[in-house]
mmCIF file of C-alpha atoms and ligand atoms in Angstrom:
data_model
loop_
_atom_site.group_PDB
_atom_site.id
_atom_site.type_symbol
_atom_site.label_atom_id
_atom_site.label_comp_id
_atom_site.label_asym_id
_atom_site.label_seq_id
_atom_site.Cartn_x
_atom_site.Cartn_y
_atom_site.Cartn_z
ATOM 1 C CA MET A 1 -94.420 133.877 -85.585
ATOM 2 C CA THR A 2 -91.952 134.393 -83.323
ATOM 3 C CA HIS A 3 -88.261 134.776 -84.517
ATOM 4 C CA PHE A 4 -85.630 131.516 -83.733
ATOM 5 C CA ASP A 5 -82.443 132.218 -82.901
ATOM 6 C CA LEU A 6 -80.642 128.741 -81.731
ATOM 7 C CA HIS A 7 -77.153 129.447 -82.220
ATOM 8 C CA SER A 8 -75.238 132.305 -79.777
ATOM 9 C CA HIS A 9 -72.556 132.976 -77.149
ATOM 10 C CA SER A 10 -71.911 134.705 -74.029
ATOM 11 C CA THR A 11 -69.426 135.921 -71.171
ATOM 12 C CA ALA A 12 -69.191 132.007 -70.573
ATOM 13 C CA SER A 13 -67.285 131.066 -73.467
ATOM 14 C CA ASP A 14 -65.620 133.841 -76.474
ATOM 15 C CA GLY A 15 -68.998 135.883 -76.622
ATOM 16 C CA THR A 16 -68.721 139.967 -74.972
ATOM 17 C CA LEU A 17 -72.164 140.110 -73.739
ATOM 18 C CA THR A 18 -72.571 138.779 -70.160
ATOM 19 C CA PRO A 19 -76.037 136.229 -70.531
ATOM 20 C CA THR A 20 -78.487 139.257 -68.793
ATOM 21 C CA GLU A 21 -77.180 141.884 -71.997
ATOM 22 C CA LEU A 22 -77.231 138.605 -74.687
ATOM 23 C CA VAL A 23 -81.097 138.511 -74.110
ATOM 24 C CA ARG A 24 -81.658 141.668 -74.017
ATOM 25 C CA HIS A 25 -79.768 142.245 -76.773
ATOM 26 C CA ALA A 26 -81.957 139.620 -78.582
ATOM 27 C CA HIS A 27 -85.248 140.831 -77.501
ATOM 28 C CA ASP A 28 -84.503 144.499 -78.224
ATOM 29 C CA ALA A 29 -83.822 142.987 -81.820
ATOM 30 C CA GLY A 30 -87.040 141.117 -81.926
ATOM 31 C CA VAL A 31 -85.640 137.495 -80.654
ATOM 32 C CA GLY A 32 -88.575 135.180 -79.583
ATOM 33 C CA THR A 33 -87.105 132.483 -78.473
ATOM 34 C CA LEU A 34 -83.448 131.858 -77.755
ATOM 35 C CA ALA A 35 -80.893 129.651 -77.572
ATOM 36 C CA LEU A 36 -77.343 130.368 -75.289
ATOM 37 C CA THR A 37 -74.834 127.783 -76.718
ATOM 38 C CA ASP A 38 -71.906 128.878 -75.131
ATOM 39 C CA HIS A 39 -68.465 126.678 -76.194
ATOM 40 C CA ASP A 40 -68.751 123.330 -73.670
ATOM 41 C CA THR A 41 -70.397 125.170 -70.680
ATOM 42 C CA THR A 42 -73.852 125.562 -69.655
ATOM 43 C CA GLU A 43 -72.293 128.203 -67.089
ATOM 44 C CA GLY A 44 -73.973 130.685 -68.347
ATOM 45 C CA ILE A 45 -77.757 129.516 -68.878
ATOM 46 C CA SER A 46 -79.705 129.901 -65.448
ATOM 47 C CA GLU A 47 -78.628 133.600 -65.296
ATOM 48 C CA ALA A 48 -79.608 134.153 -69.049
ATOM 49 C CA ARG A 49 -82.946 131.984 -68.262
ATOM 50 C CA GLN A 50 -83.647 134.835 -65.221
ATOM 51 C CA ALA A 51 -83.133 137.518 -67.474
ATOM 52 C CA ALA A 52 -85.655 135.764 -70.323
ATOM 53 C CA THR A 53 -88.378 134.951 -67.260
ATOM 54 C CA ARG A 54 -88.193 139.188 -67.279
ATOM 55 C CA LEU A 55 -88.299 139.557 -70.579
ATOM 56 C CA ASP A 56 -91.397 136.778 -70.839
ATOM 57 C CA LEU A 57 -88.515 135.627 -74.205
ATOM 58 C CA GLY A 58 -87.992 131.987 -74.768
ATOM 59 C CA LEU A 59 -84.597 130.715 -73.677
ATOM 60 C CA ILE A 60 -83.718 127.418 -75.339
ATOM 61 C CA ALA A 61 -80.916 125.914 -72.606
ATOM 62 C CA GLY A 62 -78.224 124.938 -75.373
ATOM 63 C CA VAL A 63 -74.169 124.509 -75.484
ATOM 64 C CA GLU A 64 -71.835 123.803 -78.711
ATOM 65 C CA ILE A 65 -69.846 121.223 -77.971
ATOM 66 C CA SER A 66 -66.267 120.782 -79.678
ATOM 67 C CA VAL A 67 -66.003 117.632 -81.617
ATOM 68 C CA THR A 68 -62.966 115.662 -83.728
ATOM 69 C CA TRP A 69 -64.495 113.877 -86.865
ATOM 70 C CA SER A 70 -61.869 111.768 -89.496
ATOM 71 C CA GLY A 71 -58.842 113.911 -88.344
ATOM 72 C CA GLN A 72 -60.917 117.442 -88.302
ATOM 73 C CA THR A 73 -62.443 119.686 -85.902
ATOM 74 C CA VAL A 74 -66.509 120.050 -85.936
ATOM 75 C CA HIS A 75 -69.279 121.586 -83.719
ATOM 76 C CA ILE A 76 -72.471 119.692 -82.485
ATOM 77 C CA VAL A 77 -74.938 122.257 -80.565
ATOM 78 C CA GLY A 78 -77.121 120.509 -78.325
ATOM 79 C CA LEU A 79 -80.587 122.263 -77.435
ATOM 80 C CA ASN A 80 -83.519 121.923 -74.824
ATOM 81 C CA LEU A 81 -80.523 120.138 -72.587
ATOM 82 C CA ASP A 82 -81.507 119.244 -68.968
ATOM 83 C CA THR A 83 -78.131 120.697 -67.155
ATOM 84 C CA GLU A 84 -78.097 119.128 -64.418
ATOM 85 C CA ASN A 85 -77.442 116.164 -66.105
ATOM 86 C CA ALA A 86 -74.595 113.711 -64.701
ATOM 87 C CA ARG A 87 -73.037 112.485 -67.998
ATOM 88 C CA LEU A 88 -73.296 115.912 -69.847
ATOM 89 C CA GLN A 89 -71.474 117.833 -67.372
ATOM 90 C CA GLU A 90 -68.752 114.817 -66.867
ATOM 91 C CA GLY A 91 -67.912 115.129 -70.575
ATOM 92 C CA LEU A 92 -68.705 119.194 -70.877
ATOM 93 C CA ALA A 93 -65.670 119.392 -68.214
ATOM 94 C CA GLY A 94 -63.017 116.977 -69.756
ATOM 95 C CA LEU A 95 -63.613 119.459 -72.526
ATOM 96 C CA ARG A 96 -62.568 122.161 -70.950
ATOM 97 C CA GLU A 97 -59.477 120.442 -68.734
ATOM 98 C CA PHE A 98 -57.994 119.656 -72.541
ATOM 99 C CA ARG A 99 -58.786 123.520 -73.198
ATOM 100 C CA ASP A 100 -56.868 125.231 -70.415
ATOM 101 C CA TRP A 101 -53.954 122.622 -71.508
ATOM 102 C CA ARG A 102 -54.026 124.215 -74.570
ATOM 103 C CA ALA A 103 -54.098 128.016 -73.688
ATOM 104 C CA ARG A 104 -51.008 126.969 -71.637
ATOM 105 C CA GLU A 105 -49.446 125.019 -74.376
ATOM 106 C CA ILE A 106 -50.507 128.146 -76.846
ATOM 107 C CA GLY A 107 -49.272 130.527 -74.395
ATOM 108 C CA LYS A 108 -45.970 128.457 -74.403
ATOM 109 C CA ARG A 109 -45.592 128.156 -78.195
ATOM 110 C CA LEU A 110 -46.661 131.770 -78.815
ATOM 111 C CA GLU A 111 -43.218 132.818 -76.296
ATOM 112 C CA LYS A 112 -41.273 130.683 -78.257
ATOM 113 C CA ALA A 113 -42.564 132.826 -81.221
ATOM 114 C CA SER A 114 -41.415 136.232 -79.346
ATOM 115 C CA ILE A 115 -45.097 136.693 -78.260
ATOM 116 C CA PRO A 116 -45.219 137.070 -74.365
ATOM 117 C CA GLY A 117 -48.136 136.645 -72.150
ATOM 118 C CA ALA A 118 -50.365 135.682 -73.941
ATOM 119 C CA TYR A 119 -51.480 133.195 -72.118
ATOM 120 C CA ALA A 120 -51.607 135.341 -69.137
ATOM 121 C CA GLY A 121 -53.707 138.300 -71.538
ATOM 122 C CA ALA A 122 -56.028 135.407 -72.681
ATOM 123 C CA LEU A 123 -57.076 134.432 -69.441
ATOM 124 C CA ALA A 124 -57.729 137.896 -68.659
ATOM 125 C CA LEU A 125 -59.831 138.564 -71.546
ATOM 126 C CA SER A 126 -61.224 135.659 -70.518
ATOM 127 C CA ASN A 127 -62.593 137.035 -67.140
ATOM 128 C CA GLY A 128 -61.411 133.386 -65.235
ATOM 129 C CA ARG A 129 -63.740 131.489 -67.541
ATOM 130 C CA LEU A 130 -63.050 129.124 -70.388
ATOM 131 C CA VAL A 131 -60.388 130.129 -72.443
ATOM 132 C CA SER A 132 -60.966 129.822 -76.429
ATOM 133 C CA ARG A 133 -58.637 130.777 -78.903
ATOM 134 C CA THR A 134 -60.708 133.527 -79.351
ATOM 135 C CA HIS A 135 -59.438 135.201 -76.199
ATOM 136 C CA PHE A 136 -55.880 134.801 -77.863
ATOM 137 C CA ALA A 137 -56.486 136.340 -80.981
ATOM 138 C CA ARG A 138 -58.219 139.245 -78.996
ATOM 139 C CA PHE A 139 -55.063 140.012 -76.842
ATOM 140 C CA LEU A 140 -52.537 139.520 -80.492
ATOM 141 C CA ALA A 141 -54.840 141.805 -82.491
ATOM 142 C CA ASP A 142 -55.233 144.164 -78.981
ATOM 143 C CA ASN A 143 -51.655 144.324 -78.701
ATOM 144 C CA GLY A 144 -50.553 145.237 -82.597
ATOM 145 C CA HIS A 145 -49.443 141.528 -83.511
ATOM 146 C CA ALA A 146 -52.398 141.639 -86.081
ATOM 147 C CA LYS A 147 -54.761 144.238 -88.197
ATOM 148 C CA ASP A 148 -57.789 142.360 -86.072
ATOM 149 C CA VAL A 149 -58.678 139.198 -85.060
ATOM 150 C CA ARG A 150 -59.604 137.580 -87.806
ATOM 151 C CA ASP A 151 -55.850 138.102 -89.154
ATOM 152 C CA VAL A 152 -54.249 136.189 -85.888
ATOM 153 C CA PHE A 153 -56.489 133.368 -86.483
ATOM 154 C CA LYS A 154 -55.204 133.125 -89.988
ATOM 155 C CA HIS A 155 -51.270 134.469 -89.082
ATOM 156 C CA PHE A 156 -50.863 131.911 -85.523
ATOM 157 C CA LEU A 157 -54.009 130.447 -84.338
ATOM 158 C CA VAL A 158 -54.101 127.795 -87.588
ATOM 159 C CA ASN A 159 -52.585 124.811 -88.646
ATOM 160 C CA GLY A 160 -48.749 125.353 -89.240
ATOM 161 C CA LYS A 161 -48.708 128.612 -87.769
ATOM 162 C CA PRO A 162 -46.390 128.947 -84.005
ATOM 163 C CA GLY A 163 -49.945 129.117 -81.671
ATOM 164 C CA HIS A 164 -51.363 126.214 -83.348
ATOM 165 C CA VAL A 165 -52.166 123.188 -80.628
ATOM 166 C CA ALA A 166 -53.441 119.672 -82.171
ATOM 167 C CA GLY A 167 -56.031 118.064 -80.036
ATOM 168 C CA GLU A 168 -58.317 115.945 -79.765
ATOM 169 C CA TRP A 169 -62.239 116.821 -78.670
ATOM 170 C CA ALA A 170 -65.443 114.683 -78.371
ATOM 171 C CA PRO A 171 -65.720 111.742 -80.471
ATOM 172 C CA LEU A 172 -69.060 112.599 -82.577
ATOM 173 C CA ALA A 173 -71.278 110.051 -81.286
ATOM 174 C CA GLU A 174 -70.048 110.261 -78.009
ATOM 175 C CA ALA A 175 -70.981 114.394 -78.014
ATOM 176 C CA VAL A 176 -74.718 113.110 -79.142
ATOM 177 C CA SER A 177 -75.321 111.037 -76.519
ATOM 178 C CA TRP A 178 -73.856 113.310 -73.600
ATOM 179 C CA ILE A 179 -76.987 115.625 -75.834
ATOM 180 C CA ARG A 180 -79.561 113.116 -76.445
ATOM 181 C CA ASP A 181 -78.634 111.463 -72.659
ATOM 182 C CA ALA A 182 -79.325 115.540 -71.431
ATOM 183 C CA GLY A 183 -83.205 115.013 -72.949
ATOM 184 C CA GLY A 184 -81.740 117.571 -76.078
ATOM 185 C CA GLN A 185 -81.512 116.876 -79.449
ATOM 186 C CA ALA A 186 -78.178 117.341 -80.979
ATOM 187 C CA VAL A 187 -77.195 119.474 -84.121
ATOM 188 C CA ILE A 188 -74.800 119.802 -86.614
ATOM 189 C CA ALA A 189 -73.148 124.173 -86.269
ATOM 190 C CA HIS A 190 -72.725 125.952 -89.433
ATOM 191 C CA PRO A 191 -72.307 123.000 -92.270
ATOM 192 C CA ALA A 192 -71.075 124.247 -94.491
ATOM 193 C CA ARG A 193 -68.131 126.525 -93.103
ATOM 194 C CA TYR A 194 -65.710 122.892 -92.690
ATOM 195 C CA ARG A 195 -63.994 122.504 -95.354
ATOM 196 C CA MET A 196 -64.615 119.263 -96.708
ATOM 197 C CA THR A 197 -65.958 118.044 -99.885
ATOM 198 C CA ARG A 198 -69.695 117.041 -100.385
ATOM 199 C CA THR A 199 -68.807 113.886 -100.003
ATOM 200 C CA LYS A 200 -67.183 114.182 -96.881
ATOM 201 C CA LEU A 201 -69.516 116.492 -95.332
ATOM 202 C CA ARG A 202 -72.365 113.805 -96.432
ATOM 203 C CA LYS A 203 -70.277 110.845 -94.862
ATOM 204 C CA LEU A 204 -70.302 113.190 -91.347
ATOM 205 C CA ILE A 205 -74.161 113.730 -91.795
ATOM 206 C CA GLU A 206 -74.450 110.056 -92.306
ATOM 207 C CA ALA A 207 -72.749 109.037 -89.372
ATOM 208 C CA PHE A 208 -74.094 112.221 -87.229
ATOM 209 C CA ARG A 209 -77.037 110.641 -87.785
ATOM 210 C CA ASP A 210 -76.715 107.225 -87.129
ATOM 211 C CA ALA A 211 -75.100 108.150 -83.792
ATOM 212 C CA GLY A 212 -79.264 109.692 -82.987
ATOM 213 C CA GLY A 213 -78.409 113.855 -84.185
ATOM 214 C CA GLU A 214 -81.582 114.715 -84.974
ATOM 215 C CA ALA A 215 -81.015 118.375 -87.170
ATOM 216 C CA LEU A 216 -78.408 120.526 -89.442
ATOM 217 C CA GLU A 217 -78.174 124.537 -88.983
ATOM 218 C CA VAL A 218 -79.121 125.355 -92.226
ATOM 219 C CA VAL A 219 -79.957 128.515 -91.656
ATOM 220 C CA SER A 220 -77.015 130.189 -89.873
ATOM 221 C CA GLY A 221 -74.898 133.912 -89.608
ATOM 222 C CA SER A 222 -72.966 131.918 -91.437
ATOM 223 C CA HIS A 223 -73.922 130.628 -94.098
ATOM 224 C CA SER A 224 -75.071 132.243 -97.470
ATOM 225 C CA ARG A 225 -78.499 131.647 -98.779
ATOM 226 C CA ASP A 226 -77.425 129.241 -101.023
ATOM 227 C CA GLU A 227 -75.428 127.475 -98.549
ATOM 228 C CA ALA A 228 -78.493 127.373 -96.913
ATOM 229 C CA PHE A 229 -80.488 125.924 -99.824
ATOM 230 C CA THR A 230 -77.998 123.015 -100.242
ATOM 231 C CA MET A 231 -77.720 121.897 -96.784
ATOM 232 C CA ALA A 232 -81.793 122.012 -96.584
ATOM 233 C CA ARG A 233 -81.427 119.327 -99.630
ATOM 234 C CA HIS A 234 -78.686 117.467 -97.046
ATOM 235 C CA ALA A 235 -81.062 117.563 -94.448
ATOM 236 C CA LYS A 236 -84.190 116.208 -96.391
ATOM 237 C CA ASP A 237 -82.025 113.602 -98.296
ATOM 238 C CA PHE A 238 -80.726 112.364 -94.478
ATOM 239 C CA ASP A 239 -84.343 112.975 -92.682
ATOM 240 C CA LEU A 240 -83.224 115.646 -90.726
ATOM 241 C CA LEU A 241 -84.637 119.159 -89.096
ATOM 242 C CA GLY A 242 -83.332 122.183 -89.724
ATOM 243 C CA SER A 243 -82.318 125.024 -87.033
ATOM 244 C CA ALA A 244 -81.523 127.775 -87.703
ATOM 245 C CA GLY A 245 -78.926 130.462 -85.236
ATOM 246 C CA SER A 246 -77.122 133.697 -85.276
ATOM 247 C CA ASP A 247 -74.303 131.994 -84.075
ATOM 248 C CA TYR A 248 -73.543 135.895 -82.523
ATOM 249 C CA HIS A 249 -70.704 136.819 -80.424
ATOM 250 C CA GLY A 250 -71.604 140.124 -79.466
ATOM 251 C CA PRO A 251 -71.229 144.089 -81.551
ATOM 252 C CA GLU A 252 -67.693 144.034 -82.399
ATOM 253 C CA ASN A 253 -68.510 141.570 -84.959
ATOM 254 C CA PRO A 254 -71.426 143.342 -86.300
ATOM 255 C CA TRP A 255 -71.866 141.329 -89.887
ATOM 256 C CA ILE A 256 -73.674 139.024 -87.348
ATOM 257 C CA GLU A 257 -76.315 140.754 -85.899
ATOM 258 C CA MET A 258 -79.959 139.202 -83.899
ATOM 259 C CA GLY A 259 -83.184 138.704 -85.347
ATOM 260 C CA ARG A 260 -82.310 139.018 -88.730
ATOM 261 C CA LEU A 261 -82.285 135.744 -90.051
ATOM 262 C CA ASP A 262 -83.714 134.453 -93.131
ATOM 263 C CA ALA A 263 -86.284 131.625 -93.215
ATOM 264 C CA LEU A 264 -85.661 127.991 -93.220
ATOM 265 C CA PRO A 265 -86.239 127.262 -97.321
ATOM 266 C CA PRO A 266 -89.448 125.821 -98.098
ATOM 267 C CA GLY A 267 -89.615 122.147 -97.626
ATOM 268 C CA CYS A 268 -87.233 122.300 -94.568
ATOM 269 C CA LYS A 269 -88.790 121.376 -91.117
ATOM 270 C CA PRO A 270 -87.079 123.494 -88.644
ATOM 271 C CA ILE A 271 -86.322 121.448 -85.351
ATOM 272 C CA TRP A 272 -89.373 123.588 -83.799
ATOM 273 C CA TYR A 273 -92.257 121.950 -85.201
ATOM 274 C CA ASP A 274 -93.186 120.056 -82.158
ATOM 275 C CA TRP A 275 -92.018 122.105 -79.316
ATOM 276 C CA SER A 276 -93.830 123.280 -76.829
ATOM 277 C CA PRO A 277 -94.416 126.838 -75.358
ATOM 278 C CA ALA A 278 -93.286 125.275 -72.061
ATOM 279 C CA VAL A 279 -90.485 123.885 -73.390
ATOM 280 C CA LYS A 280 -89.421 127.249 -74.831
ATOM 281 C CA VAL A 281 -88.757 128.847 -71.657
ATOM 282 C CA ARG A 282 -87.267 125.765 -69.971
HETATM 283 P P1 LIG B 1 -61.384 127.633 -79.811
HETATM 284 O O1 LIG B 1 -62.786 126.422 -80.102
HETATM 285 O O2 LIG B 1 -61.036 127.407 -78.358
HETATM 286 O O3 LIG B 1 -60.969 126.532 -80.978
HETATM 287 O O4 LIG B 1 -62.336 128.747 -80.810
HETATM 288 C C1 LIG B 1 -62.844 128.311 -81.923
HETATM 289 C C2 LIG B 1 -63.876 129.869 -82.657
HETATM 290 O O5 LIG B 1 -62.438 130.127 -82.634
HETATM 291 C C3 LIG B 1 -64.954 130.266 -82.800
HETATM 292 O O6 LIG B 1 -65.508 129.424 -82.073
HETATM 293 C C4 LIG B 1 -65.111 131.292 -83.619
HETATM 294 O O7 LIG B 1 -65.897 132.155 -82.556
HETATM 295 C C5 LIG B 1 -63.453 131.616 -83.124
HETATM 296 N N1 LIG B 1 -62.515 131.638 -84.275
HETATM 297 C C6 LIG B 1 -62.230 130.563 -85.115
HETATM 298 N N2 LIG B 1 -61.722 130.305 -86.713
HETATM 299 C C7 LIG B 1 -61.602 132.227 -86.744
HETATM 300 C C8 LIG B 1 -61.270 133.024 -87.713
HETATM 301 N N3 LIG B 1 -61.007 132.404 -88.701
HETATM 302 N N4 LIG B 1 -61.827 134.887 -87.126
HETATM 303 C C9 LIG B 1 -62.573 134.815 -85.938
HETATM 304 N N5 LIG B 1 -62.732 133.949 -85.380
HETATM 305 C C10 LIG B 1 -62.386 132.200 -85.654
HETATM 306 MN MN1 LIG B 2 -66.943 130.958 -80.932
HETATM 307 MN MN1 LIG B 3 -68.981 127.198 -84.113
HETATM 308 MN MN1 LIG B 4 -70.730 129.089 -82.350
#
C-alpha cells in the first residue's frame, strides 16, 4: 500500500526545500501520497501539484493552521482543501497579518536585548514569504547567539524569554470551520506535543470533535511509539480517525525523515480509508 505522509513544510512557510524539491524528496523516499501543510498558507500548493503530477505522486492540498485554545497554541492540519475557498483564504490572510506584526515585534524586543538586525535577518531567510519563529531561530543560530535552532527557542523565543511575543491565533472552532468550508478534513497536529495534562488534552479533543474535526495525528515524526498508541486510544474514545505525518521541515533536521513513518496502531481507522485515487492527486 502506498505510504502516506500527511504533514510537511516547504519554503512557503518554515521548511527549507522548495515545493518542487520537497515533492521530489518525498518521491525518492518512497512516499506515495504527500500532503503539503505549510503554516497558515497554501502558497506552495500549485508548485507542489505540478511537481507531483510529473512524478505520479499523490499530492494532498493541506495547511497547518495556528490556533489559540484555552490560552495555548495548538496546530490544526487541514487536508484535501479547495485552496480557492474565499473563507479559508481570508482566515489565513488574517493569521499572516498577525505574523507580520509579531515578526516586527520580535525584532524590536531582540533589539532591546542587544541583538540587532534580527527582523531583517529573519525576513531575508524567509525569502519575502511567511515569517516564522524558525527564521528568527536560524538567524540567531547563524550569528552565534546560540548553538543551534533548538537552543534559540529555549533561550529567546518562548514564554518568559526576551524575544517572546504573546498573541492570539485563530479560535479552534473557526479554524475547523474554514477547513470544512473549503471541503477539507481537520486533524489535530502532533497531539502528544502540547504541554497539557491528559484531562486537558481530552477537553481539547472533545471541543475539536464538537466543532466538526475528524482526526488526530496519531503517528507523527515527533511522537514516540508509545505516544502513538496513547493517541490511537484517544481517537477511538472520541470516534475520530487517525492520521500520519512526518512534519518534515528539510534535511537540516535529520531526526525526522520522510518515508519512514510507522503504521497506524491496530484498530485505528485511517483518515484516508475512503479517499478515492482522484482525491489523492487533487
Ligand atoms: P511559529 O508558528 O512562527 O510560532 O513557529 C512555530 C514553529 O517553530 C514550529 O512549527 C516548529 O517548526 C518550530 N519550533 C517550535 N518550537 C521549536 C523548538 N523547540 N525547536 C525547534 N523548532 C521549534
Ligand atoms: Mn514549523
Ligand atoms: Mn506544528
Ligand atoms: Mn508542522
